[in-house]
Tab-separated table of C-alpha atoms in Angstrom:
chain	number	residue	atom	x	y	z
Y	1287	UNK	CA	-69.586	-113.136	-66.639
Y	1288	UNK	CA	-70.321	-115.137	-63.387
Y	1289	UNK	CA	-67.341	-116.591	-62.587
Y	1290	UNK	CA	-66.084	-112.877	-62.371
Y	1291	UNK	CA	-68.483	-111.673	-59.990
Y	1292	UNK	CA	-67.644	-114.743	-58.114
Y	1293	UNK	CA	-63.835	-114.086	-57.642
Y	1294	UNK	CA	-64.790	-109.973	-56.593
Y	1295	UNK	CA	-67.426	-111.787	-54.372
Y	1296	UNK	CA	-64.391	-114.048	-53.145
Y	1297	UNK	CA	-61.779	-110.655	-52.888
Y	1298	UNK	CA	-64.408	-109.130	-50.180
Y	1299	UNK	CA	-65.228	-112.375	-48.310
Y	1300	UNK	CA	-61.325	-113.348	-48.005
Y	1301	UNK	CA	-60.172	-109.867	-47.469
Y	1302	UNK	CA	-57.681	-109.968	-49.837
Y	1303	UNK	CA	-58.225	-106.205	-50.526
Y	1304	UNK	CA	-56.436	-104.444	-47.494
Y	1305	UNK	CA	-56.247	-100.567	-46.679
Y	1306	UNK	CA	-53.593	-99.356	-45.267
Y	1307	UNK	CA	-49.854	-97.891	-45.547
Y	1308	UNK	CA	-47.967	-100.706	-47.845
Y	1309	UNK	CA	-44.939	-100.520	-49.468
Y	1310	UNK	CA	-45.129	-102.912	-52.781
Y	1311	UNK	CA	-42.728	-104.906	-54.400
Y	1312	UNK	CA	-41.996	-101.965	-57.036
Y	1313	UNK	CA	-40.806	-99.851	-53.888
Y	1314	UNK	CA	-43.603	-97.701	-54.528
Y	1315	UNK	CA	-45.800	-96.261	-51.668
Y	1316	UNK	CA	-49.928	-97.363	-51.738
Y	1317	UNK	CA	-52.665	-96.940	-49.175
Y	1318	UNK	CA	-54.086	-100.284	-50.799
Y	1319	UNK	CA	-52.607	-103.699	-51.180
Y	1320	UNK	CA	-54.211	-106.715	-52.885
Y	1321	UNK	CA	-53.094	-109.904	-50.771
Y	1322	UNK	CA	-53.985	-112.113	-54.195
Y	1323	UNK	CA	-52.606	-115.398	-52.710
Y	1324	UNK	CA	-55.106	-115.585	-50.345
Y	1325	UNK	CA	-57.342	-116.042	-54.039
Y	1326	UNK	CA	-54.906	-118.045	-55.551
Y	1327	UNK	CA	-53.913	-120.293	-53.055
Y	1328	UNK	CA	-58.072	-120.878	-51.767
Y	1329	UNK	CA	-59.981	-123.856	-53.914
Y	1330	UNK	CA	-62.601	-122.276	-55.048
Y	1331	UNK	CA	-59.934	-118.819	-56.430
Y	1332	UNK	CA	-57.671	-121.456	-57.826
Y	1333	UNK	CA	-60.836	-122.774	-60.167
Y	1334	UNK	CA	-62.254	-120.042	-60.584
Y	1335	UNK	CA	-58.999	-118.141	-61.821
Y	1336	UNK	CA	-58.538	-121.071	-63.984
Y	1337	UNK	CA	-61.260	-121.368	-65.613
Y	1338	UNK	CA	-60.836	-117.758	-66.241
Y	1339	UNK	CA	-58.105	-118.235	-68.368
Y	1340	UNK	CA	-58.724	-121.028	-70.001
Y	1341	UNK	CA	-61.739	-119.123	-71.431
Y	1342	UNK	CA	-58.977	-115.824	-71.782
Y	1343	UNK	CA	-56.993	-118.026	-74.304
Y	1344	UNK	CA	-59.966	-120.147	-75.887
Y	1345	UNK	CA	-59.046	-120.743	-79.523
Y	1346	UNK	CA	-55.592	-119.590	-78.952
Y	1347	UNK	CA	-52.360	-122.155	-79.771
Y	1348	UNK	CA	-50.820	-122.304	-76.334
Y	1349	UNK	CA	-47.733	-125.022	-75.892
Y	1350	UNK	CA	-47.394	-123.417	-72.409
Y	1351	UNK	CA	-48.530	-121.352	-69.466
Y	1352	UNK	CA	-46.350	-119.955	-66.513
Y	1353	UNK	CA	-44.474	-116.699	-64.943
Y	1354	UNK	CA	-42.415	-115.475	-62.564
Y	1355	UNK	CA	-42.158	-117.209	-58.847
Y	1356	UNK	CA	-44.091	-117.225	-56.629
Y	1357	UNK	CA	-46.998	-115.164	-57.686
Y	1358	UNK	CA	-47.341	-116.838	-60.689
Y	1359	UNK	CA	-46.992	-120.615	-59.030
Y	1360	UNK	CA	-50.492	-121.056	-58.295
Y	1361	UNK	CA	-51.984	-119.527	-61.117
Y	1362	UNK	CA	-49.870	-121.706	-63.508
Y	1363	UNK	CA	-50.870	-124.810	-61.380
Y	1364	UNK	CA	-54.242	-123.837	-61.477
Y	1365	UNK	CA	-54.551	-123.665	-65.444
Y	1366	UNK	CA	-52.506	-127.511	-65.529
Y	1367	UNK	CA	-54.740	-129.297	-63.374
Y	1368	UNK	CA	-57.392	-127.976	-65.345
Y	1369	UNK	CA	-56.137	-128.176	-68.877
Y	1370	UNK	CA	-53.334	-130.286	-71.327
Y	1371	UNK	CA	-51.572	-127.379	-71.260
Y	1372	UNK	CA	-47.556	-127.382	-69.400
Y	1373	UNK	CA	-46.515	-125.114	-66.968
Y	1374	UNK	CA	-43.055	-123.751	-66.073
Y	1375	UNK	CA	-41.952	-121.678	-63.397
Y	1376	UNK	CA	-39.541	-118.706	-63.977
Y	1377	UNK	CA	-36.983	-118.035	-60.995
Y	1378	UNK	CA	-35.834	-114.711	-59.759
Y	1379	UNK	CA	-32.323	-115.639	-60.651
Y	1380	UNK	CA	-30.825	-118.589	-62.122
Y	1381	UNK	CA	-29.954	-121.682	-59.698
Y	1382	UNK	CA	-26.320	-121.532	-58.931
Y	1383	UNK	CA	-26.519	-125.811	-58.636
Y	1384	UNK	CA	-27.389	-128.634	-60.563
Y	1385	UNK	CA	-28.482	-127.850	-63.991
Y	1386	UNK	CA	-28.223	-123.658	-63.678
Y	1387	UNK	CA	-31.324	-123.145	-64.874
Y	1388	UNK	CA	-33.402	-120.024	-64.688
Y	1389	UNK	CA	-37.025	-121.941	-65.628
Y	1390	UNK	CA	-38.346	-124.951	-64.393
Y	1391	UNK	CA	-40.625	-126.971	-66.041
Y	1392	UNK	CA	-41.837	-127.464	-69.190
Y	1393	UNK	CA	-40.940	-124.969	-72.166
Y	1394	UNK	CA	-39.486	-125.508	-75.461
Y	1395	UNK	CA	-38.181	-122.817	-78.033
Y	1396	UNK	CA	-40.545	-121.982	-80.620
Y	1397	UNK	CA	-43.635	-122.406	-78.197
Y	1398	UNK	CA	-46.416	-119.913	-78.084
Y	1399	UNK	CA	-47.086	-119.186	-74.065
Y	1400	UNK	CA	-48.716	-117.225	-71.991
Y	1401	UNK	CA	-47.747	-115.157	-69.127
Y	1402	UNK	CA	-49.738	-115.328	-65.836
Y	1403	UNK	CA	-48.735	-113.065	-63.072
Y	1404	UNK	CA	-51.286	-112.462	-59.419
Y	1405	UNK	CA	-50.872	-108.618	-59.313
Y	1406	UNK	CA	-49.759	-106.125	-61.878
Y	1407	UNK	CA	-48.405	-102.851	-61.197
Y	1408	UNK	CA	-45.880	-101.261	-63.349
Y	1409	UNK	CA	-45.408	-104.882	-65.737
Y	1410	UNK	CA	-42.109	-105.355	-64.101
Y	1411	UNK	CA	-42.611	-108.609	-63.095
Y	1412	UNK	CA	-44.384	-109.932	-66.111
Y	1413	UNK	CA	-41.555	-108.519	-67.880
Y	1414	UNK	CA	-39.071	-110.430	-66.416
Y	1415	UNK	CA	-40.952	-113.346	-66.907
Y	1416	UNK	CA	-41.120	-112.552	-70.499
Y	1417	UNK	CA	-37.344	-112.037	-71.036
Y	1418	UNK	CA	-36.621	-115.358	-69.582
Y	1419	UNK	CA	-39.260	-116.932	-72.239
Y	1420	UNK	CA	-38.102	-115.275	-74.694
Y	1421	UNK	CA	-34.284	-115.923	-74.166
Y	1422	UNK	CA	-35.598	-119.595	-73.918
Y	1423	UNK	CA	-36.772	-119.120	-77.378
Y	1424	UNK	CA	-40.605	-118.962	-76.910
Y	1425	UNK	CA	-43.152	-116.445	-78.277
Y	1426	UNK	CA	-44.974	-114.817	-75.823
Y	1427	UNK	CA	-48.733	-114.001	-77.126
Y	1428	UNK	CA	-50.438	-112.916	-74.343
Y	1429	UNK	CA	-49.849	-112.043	-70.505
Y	1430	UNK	CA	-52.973	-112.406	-67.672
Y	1431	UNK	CA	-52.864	-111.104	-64.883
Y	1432	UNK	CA	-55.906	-111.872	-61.934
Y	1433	UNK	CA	-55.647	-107.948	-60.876
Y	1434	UNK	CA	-53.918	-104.824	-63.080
Y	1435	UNK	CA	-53.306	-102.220	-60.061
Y	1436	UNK	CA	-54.341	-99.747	-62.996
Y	1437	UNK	CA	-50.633	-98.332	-62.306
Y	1438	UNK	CA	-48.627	-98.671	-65.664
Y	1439	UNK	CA	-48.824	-102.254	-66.440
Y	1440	UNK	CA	-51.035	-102.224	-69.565
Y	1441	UNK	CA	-48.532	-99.459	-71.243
Y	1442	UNK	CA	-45.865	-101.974	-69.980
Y	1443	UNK	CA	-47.063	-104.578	-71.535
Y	1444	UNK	CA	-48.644	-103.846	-74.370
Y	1445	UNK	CA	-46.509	-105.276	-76.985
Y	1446	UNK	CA	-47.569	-108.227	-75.415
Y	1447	UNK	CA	-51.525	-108.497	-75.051
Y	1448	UNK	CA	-52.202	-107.500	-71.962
Y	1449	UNK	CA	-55.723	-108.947	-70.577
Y	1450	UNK	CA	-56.419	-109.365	-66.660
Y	1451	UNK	CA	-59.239	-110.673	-65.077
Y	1452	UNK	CA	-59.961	-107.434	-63.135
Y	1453	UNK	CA	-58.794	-103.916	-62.187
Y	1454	UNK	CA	-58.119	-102.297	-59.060
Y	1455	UNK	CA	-61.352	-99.810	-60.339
Y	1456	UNK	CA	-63.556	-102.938	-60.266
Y	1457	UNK	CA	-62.460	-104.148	-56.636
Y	1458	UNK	CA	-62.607	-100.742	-54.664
């Protein structure tokens, strides 16, 4: 597919895929770290990822896109300015003023979305998102993710039809 070789083409010319000692959001240790927003927040990543998944979920009812903040805000942003489809935002914890919520945006029980996350490595994150969507009455059908670290997310998540646009074995 060409827009795929154009976002690896896009990875290498940002340098979005760093070597080094990191510690990632999972508290785990890696001597890689993919800096996704610098994909996800550049024009031509924000198309391209779009258009990405808006071929992903071709000929699939989708009332909504959206996932967990702030790796998720782009992506879901992305897919709305391209698409009819709504976005929402999920928080990290419920707002503590005005109308308490935990999502933002727009998400209605019974809804069939879809679960966008920037980097996946044990389906933590994505699983959060999920629970909030859930508890919100939706049905998730199908979580995208632009990079699976190849780390534990796809067992994670596979109640939940797991699909990313590409894998750490692709990028290295």
């Amino acid at each position: 597919m060409k827009m795929i070789e154009e976002l690896k083409k896009l990875f290498r010319e940002t340098g979005a895929f760093k070597t080094g000692e990191f510690i990632l959001s999972s508290g785990k240790k890696s001597n890689f770290y993919i800096d996704c927003r610098k994909i996800t927040l550049h024009p031509q990543g924000a198309k391209l990822i779009g258009k990405i998944i808006l071929e992903k979920i071709k000929g699939l009812k989708v009332d909504a896109i959206g996932g967990l903040t702030l790796g998720a805000d782009p992506i879901t942003g992305a897919v709305v300015a391209l698409s009819d489809i709504p976005g929402f935002i999920v928080r990290k914890k419920e707002k503590e003023h005005g109308t308490k919520q935990k999502i933002e945006g727009l998400i209605e029980a019974g809804w069939n979305v879809v679960i966008v996350e920037d980097v996946s490595t044990t389906g933590a994150s994505a699983l959060e998102a999920i629970q909030a969507a859930e508890a919100a009455g939706a049905k998730v059908i199908k979580v995208i993710s632009v990079v699976d670290r190849e780390e534990g997310a796809a067992p994670a998540l596979k109640n939940y039809d797991f699909d990313p646009i590409l894998k750490k074995s692709e990028l290295i």
